[in-house]
Short mmCIF file of C-alpha atoms and ligand atoms in Angstrom, two decimals:
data_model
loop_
_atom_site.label_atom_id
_atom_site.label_comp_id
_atom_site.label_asym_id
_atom_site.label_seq_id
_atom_site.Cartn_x
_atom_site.Cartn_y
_atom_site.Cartn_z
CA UNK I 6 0.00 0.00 0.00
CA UNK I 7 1.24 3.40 -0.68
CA UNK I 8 1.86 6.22 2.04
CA UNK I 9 -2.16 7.92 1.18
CA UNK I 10 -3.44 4.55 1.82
CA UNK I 11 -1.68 3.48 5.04
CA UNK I 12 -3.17 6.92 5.94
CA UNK I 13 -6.69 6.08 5.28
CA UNK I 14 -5.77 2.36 7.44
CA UNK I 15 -4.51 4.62 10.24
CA UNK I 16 -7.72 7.13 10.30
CA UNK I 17 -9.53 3.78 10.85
CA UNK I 18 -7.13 2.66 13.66
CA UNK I 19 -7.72 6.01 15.06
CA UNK I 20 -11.54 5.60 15.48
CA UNK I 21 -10.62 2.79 17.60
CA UNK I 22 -7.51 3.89 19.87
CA UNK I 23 -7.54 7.43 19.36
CA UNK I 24 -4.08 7.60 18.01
CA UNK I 25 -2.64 11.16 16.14
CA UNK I 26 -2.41 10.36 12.61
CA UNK I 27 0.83 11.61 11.17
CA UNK I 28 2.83 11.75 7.74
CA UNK I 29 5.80 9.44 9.47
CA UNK I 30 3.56 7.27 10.69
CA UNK I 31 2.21 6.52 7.22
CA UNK I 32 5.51 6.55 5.41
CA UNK I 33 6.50 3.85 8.19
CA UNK I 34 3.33 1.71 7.68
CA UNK I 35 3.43 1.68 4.01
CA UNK I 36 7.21 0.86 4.29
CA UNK I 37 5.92 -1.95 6.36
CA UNK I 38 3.06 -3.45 4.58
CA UNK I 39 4.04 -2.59 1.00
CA UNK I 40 3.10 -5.90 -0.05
CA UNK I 41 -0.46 -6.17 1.16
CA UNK I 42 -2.92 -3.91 -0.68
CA UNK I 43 -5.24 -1.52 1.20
CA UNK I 44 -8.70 -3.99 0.38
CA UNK I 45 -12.21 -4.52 2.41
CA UNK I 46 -9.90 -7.71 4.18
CA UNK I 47 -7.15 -4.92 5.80
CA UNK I 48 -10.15 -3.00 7.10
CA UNK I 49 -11.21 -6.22 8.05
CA UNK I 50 -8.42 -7.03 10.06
CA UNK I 51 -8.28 -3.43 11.98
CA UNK I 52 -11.88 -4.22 12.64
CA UNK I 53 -11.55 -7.84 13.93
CA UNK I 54 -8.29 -6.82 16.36
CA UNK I 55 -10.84 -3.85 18.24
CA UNK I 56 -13.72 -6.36 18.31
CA UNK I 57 -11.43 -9.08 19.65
CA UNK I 58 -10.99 -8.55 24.00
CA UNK I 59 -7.33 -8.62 24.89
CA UNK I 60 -5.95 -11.25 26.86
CA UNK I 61 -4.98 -9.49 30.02
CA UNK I 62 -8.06 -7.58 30.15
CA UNK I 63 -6.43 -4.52 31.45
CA UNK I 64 -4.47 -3.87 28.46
CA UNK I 65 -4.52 -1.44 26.35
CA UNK I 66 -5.23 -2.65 22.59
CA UNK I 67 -3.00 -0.63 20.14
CA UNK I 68 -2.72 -2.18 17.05
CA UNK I 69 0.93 -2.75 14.73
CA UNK I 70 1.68 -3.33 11.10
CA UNK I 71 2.72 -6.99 12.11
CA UNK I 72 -1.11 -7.36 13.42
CA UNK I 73 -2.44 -6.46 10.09
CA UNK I 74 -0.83 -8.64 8.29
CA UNK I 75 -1.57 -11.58 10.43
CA UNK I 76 -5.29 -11.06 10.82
CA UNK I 77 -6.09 -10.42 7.27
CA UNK I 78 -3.87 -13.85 6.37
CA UNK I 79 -6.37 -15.17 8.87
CA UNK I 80 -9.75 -13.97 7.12
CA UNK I 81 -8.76 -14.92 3.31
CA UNK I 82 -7.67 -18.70 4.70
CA UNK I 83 -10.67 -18.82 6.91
CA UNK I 84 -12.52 -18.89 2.73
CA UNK I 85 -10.62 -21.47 2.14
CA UNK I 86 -11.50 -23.57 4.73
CA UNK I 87 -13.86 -25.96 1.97
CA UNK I 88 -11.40 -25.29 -1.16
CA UNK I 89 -11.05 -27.84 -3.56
CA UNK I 90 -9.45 -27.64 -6.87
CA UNK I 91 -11.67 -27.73 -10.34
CA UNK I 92 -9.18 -29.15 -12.70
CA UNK I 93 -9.70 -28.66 -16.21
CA UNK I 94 -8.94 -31.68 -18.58
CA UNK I 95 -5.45 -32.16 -19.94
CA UNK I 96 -4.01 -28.99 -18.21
CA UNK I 97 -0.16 -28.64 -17.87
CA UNK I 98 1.60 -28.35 -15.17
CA UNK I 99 2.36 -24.48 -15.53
CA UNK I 100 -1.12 -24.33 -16.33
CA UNK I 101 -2.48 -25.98 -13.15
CA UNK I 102 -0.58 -23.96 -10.74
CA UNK I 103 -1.50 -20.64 -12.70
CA UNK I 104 -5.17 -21.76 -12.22
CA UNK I 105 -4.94 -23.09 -8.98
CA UNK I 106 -2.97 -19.85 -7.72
CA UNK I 107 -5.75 -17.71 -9.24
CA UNK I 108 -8.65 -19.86 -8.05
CA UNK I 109 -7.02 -19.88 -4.38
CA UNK I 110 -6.60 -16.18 -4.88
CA UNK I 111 -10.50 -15.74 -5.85
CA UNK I 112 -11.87 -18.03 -3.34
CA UNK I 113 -9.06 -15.84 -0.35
CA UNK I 114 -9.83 -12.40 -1.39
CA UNK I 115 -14.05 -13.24 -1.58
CA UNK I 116 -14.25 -12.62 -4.86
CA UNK I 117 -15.46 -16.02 -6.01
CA UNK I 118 -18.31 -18.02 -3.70
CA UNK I 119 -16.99 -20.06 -0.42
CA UNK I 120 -17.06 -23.67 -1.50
CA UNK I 121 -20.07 -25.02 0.94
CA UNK I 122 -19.14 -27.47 3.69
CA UNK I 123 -17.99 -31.05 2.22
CA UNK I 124 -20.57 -33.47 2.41
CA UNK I 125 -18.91 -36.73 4.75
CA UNK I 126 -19.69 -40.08 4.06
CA UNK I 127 -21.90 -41.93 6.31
CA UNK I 128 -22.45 -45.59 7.40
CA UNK I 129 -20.58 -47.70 10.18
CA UNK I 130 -17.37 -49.58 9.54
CA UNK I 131 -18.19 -53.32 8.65
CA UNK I 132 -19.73 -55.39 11.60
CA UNK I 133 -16.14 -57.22 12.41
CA UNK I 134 -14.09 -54.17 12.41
CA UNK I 135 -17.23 -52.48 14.43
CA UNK I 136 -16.57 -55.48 16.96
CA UNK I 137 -12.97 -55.05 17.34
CA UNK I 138 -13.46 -51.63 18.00
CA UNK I 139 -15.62 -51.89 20.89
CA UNK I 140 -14.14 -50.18 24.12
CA UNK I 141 -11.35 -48.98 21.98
CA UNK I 142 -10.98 -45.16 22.65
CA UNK I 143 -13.40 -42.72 24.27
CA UNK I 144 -16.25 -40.32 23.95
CA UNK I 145 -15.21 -37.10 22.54
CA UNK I 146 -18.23 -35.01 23.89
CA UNK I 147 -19.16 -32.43 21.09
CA UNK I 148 -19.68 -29.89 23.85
CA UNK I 149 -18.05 -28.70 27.11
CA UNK I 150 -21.33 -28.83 28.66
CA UNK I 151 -21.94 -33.03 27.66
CA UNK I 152 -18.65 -33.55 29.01
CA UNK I 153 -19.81 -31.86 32.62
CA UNK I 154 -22.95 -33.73 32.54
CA UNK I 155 -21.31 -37.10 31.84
CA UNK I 156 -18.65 -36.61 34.49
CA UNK I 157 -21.35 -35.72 37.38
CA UNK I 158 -23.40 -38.94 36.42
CA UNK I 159 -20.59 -41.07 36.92
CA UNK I 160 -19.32 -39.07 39.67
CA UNK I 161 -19.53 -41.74 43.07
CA UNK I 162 -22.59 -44.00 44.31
CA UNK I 163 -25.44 -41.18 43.28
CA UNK I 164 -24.82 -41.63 39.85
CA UNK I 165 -26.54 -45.08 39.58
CA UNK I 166 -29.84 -46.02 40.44
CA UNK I 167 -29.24 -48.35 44.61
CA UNK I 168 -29.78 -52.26 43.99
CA UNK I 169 -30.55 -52.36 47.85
CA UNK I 170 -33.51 -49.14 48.11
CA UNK I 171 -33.97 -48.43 44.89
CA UNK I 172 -33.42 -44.86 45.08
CA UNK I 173 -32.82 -43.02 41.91
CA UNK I 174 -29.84 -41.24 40.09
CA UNK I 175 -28.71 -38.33 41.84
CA UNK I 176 -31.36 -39.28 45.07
CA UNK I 177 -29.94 -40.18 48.50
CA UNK I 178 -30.95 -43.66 49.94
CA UNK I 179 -33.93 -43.95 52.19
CA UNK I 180 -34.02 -45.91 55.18
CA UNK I 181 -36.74 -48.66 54.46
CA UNK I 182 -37.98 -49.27 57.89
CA UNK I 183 -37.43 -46.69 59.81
CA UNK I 184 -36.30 -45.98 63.71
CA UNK I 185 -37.32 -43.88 66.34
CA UNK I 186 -34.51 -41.61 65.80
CA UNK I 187 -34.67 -41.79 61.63
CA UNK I 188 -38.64 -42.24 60.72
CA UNK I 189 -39.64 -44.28 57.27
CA UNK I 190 -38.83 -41.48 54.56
CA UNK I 191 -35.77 -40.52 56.15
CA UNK I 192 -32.54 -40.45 53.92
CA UNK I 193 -29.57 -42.87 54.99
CA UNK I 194 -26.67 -40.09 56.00
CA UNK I 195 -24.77 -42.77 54.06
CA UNK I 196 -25.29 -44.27 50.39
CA UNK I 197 -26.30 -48.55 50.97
CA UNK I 198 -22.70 -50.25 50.80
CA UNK I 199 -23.98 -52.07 47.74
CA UNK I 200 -24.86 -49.20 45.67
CA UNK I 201 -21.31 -47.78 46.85
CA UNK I 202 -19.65 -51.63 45.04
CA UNK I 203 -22.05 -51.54 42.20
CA UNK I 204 -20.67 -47.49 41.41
CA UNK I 205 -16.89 -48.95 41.90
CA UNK I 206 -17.89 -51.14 39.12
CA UNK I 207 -18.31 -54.14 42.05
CA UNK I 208 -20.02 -57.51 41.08
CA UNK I 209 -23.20 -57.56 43.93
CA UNK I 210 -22.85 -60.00 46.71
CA UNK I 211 -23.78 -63.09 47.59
CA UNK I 212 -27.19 -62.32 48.91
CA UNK I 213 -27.13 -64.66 51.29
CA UNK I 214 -23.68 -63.69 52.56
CA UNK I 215 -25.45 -60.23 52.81
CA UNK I 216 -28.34 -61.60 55.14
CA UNK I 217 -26.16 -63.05 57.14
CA UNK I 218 -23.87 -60.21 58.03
CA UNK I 219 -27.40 -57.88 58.06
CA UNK I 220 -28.44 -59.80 61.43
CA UNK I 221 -25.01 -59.84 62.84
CA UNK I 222 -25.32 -56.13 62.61
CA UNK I 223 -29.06 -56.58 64.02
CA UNK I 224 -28.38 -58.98 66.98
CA UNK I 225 -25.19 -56.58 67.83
CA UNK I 226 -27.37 -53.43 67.69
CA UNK I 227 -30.11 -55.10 69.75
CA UNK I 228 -27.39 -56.55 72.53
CA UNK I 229 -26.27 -52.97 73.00
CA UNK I 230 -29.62 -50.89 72.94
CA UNK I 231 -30.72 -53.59 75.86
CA UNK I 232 -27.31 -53.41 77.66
CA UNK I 233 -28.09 -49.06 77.31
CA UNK I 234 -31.62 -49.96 78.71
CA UNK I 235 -30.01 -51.94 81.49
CA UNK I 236 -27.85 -48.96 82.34
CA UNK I 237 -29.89 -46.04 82.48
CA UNK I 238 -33.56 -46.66 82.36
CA UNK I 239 -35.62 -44.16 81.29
CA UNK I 240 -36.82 -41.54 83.88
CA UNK I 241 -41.30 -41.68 84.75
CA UNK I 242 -41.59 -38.18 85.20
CA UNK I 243 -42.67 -35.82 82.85
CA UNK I 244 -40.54 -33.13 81.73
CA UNK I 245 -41.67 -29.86 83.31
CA UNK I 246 -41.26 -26.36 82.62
CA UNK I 247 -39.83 -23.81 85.20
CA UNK I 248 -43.47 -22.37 85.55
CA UNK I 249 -44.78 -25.82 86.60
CA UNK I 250 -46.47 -26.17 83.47
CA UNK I 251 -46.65 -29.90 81.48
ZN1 ZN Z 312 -29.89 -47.34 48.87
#
């Protein structure tokens, strides 16, 4: 670009960072960008460095030649994202890179149409290959939010359904018959040891095992509420207020 137009791309910097325009600073900036032309994609580029926020967001955007260049290489290879070559039949090789260098330069500058998105081919692989692959690799959720979601439903014994109470995903267990202290209803402080093994990827137990151990814990609980009972027993009187009320 020559020194008028780096002084046109510099009012437009100015809008945005309230720099002085001067005659030096345009000399410089067409010294430094004489190979890229003053077109809708340098604009671009001043445009898309203000409307980008900085990093650190305390600092102070002022944009450089360097930046130019490097944003509006970005925008013209964003078009070509989809490019694919139309050959034309028995072309030389001079004249296939002449064409492709002017249809990459069309498609770049906007001039011709952005090819549309490829269309992929679809289907599975074939059913032994499909077998193989089973277990092989992992999920790649397609957003950040999936991948949160996934991780909190495996996340510990709440993210399966309990075997023993049947609560459900994400519920705490429920005591089934309740106790004085804990009435029917109440939640278990504590998810059921099995739903705990089945979320570790446990096989269940032996049921009977299980029974077995369940009235150990009964009989043991029951020896030591009556040997409590045998050791303090509970008071007749009522509890009365300092007025004498009941
Ligand atoms: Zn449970």
């Amino acid at each position: 670009m020559k020194p008028s137009e780096a002084s046109d791309l510099l009012t437009r910097c100015a809008a945005f960072d309230n720099r002085q325009p001067s005659a030096t600073a345009a000399m410089a900036w067409a010294s430094a960008l004489a190979d890229v032309p003053l077109d809708a994609d340098t604009y671009a580029a001043v445009d898309r460095y203000y409307g980008t926020p900085p990093k650190d967001p305390g600092q102070r955007l002022w944009i450089q030649p360097h930046d130019i260049r490097r944003i509006r290489r970005t925008i013209r290879s964003e078009r070509l994202e989809n490019f694919v070559y139309e050959p034309v039949d028995g072309e030389t090789p001079a004249e296939y890179l002449a064409r492709l260098r002017g249809q990459l330069n069309a498609v770049a500058s906007g001039r011709a149409p952005q090819p549309p998105a490829r269309l992929a081919l679809t289907g599975g692989p074939h059913l032994t290959v499909a077998k193989v692959l089973e277990g092989v690799g992992r999920h790649v959720p397609d957003s950040d939010e999936e991948d949160i979601a996934d991780s909190v439903r495996r996340a510990g014994p709440l993210g399966i359904p309990c075997p023993k109470c049947d609560a459900e995903i994400g519920r705490p267990c429920t005591l089934p018959g309740g106790t004085a202290k804990q009435p029917i209803g109440k939640t278990r402080p504590k998810p059921h040891p099995a739903r705990i093994a089945a979320a570790k990827g446990q096989p269940p137990r032996d049921p009977a095992q299980q029974a077995r151990e369940e009235e150990l814990r009964r009989e043991a609980s029951r020896r030591a509420l009556a040997r409590i009972a045998d050791e303090e027993p509970i008071p007749d009187t009522e509890i009365v207020d300092e007025d004498g009320a009941p």
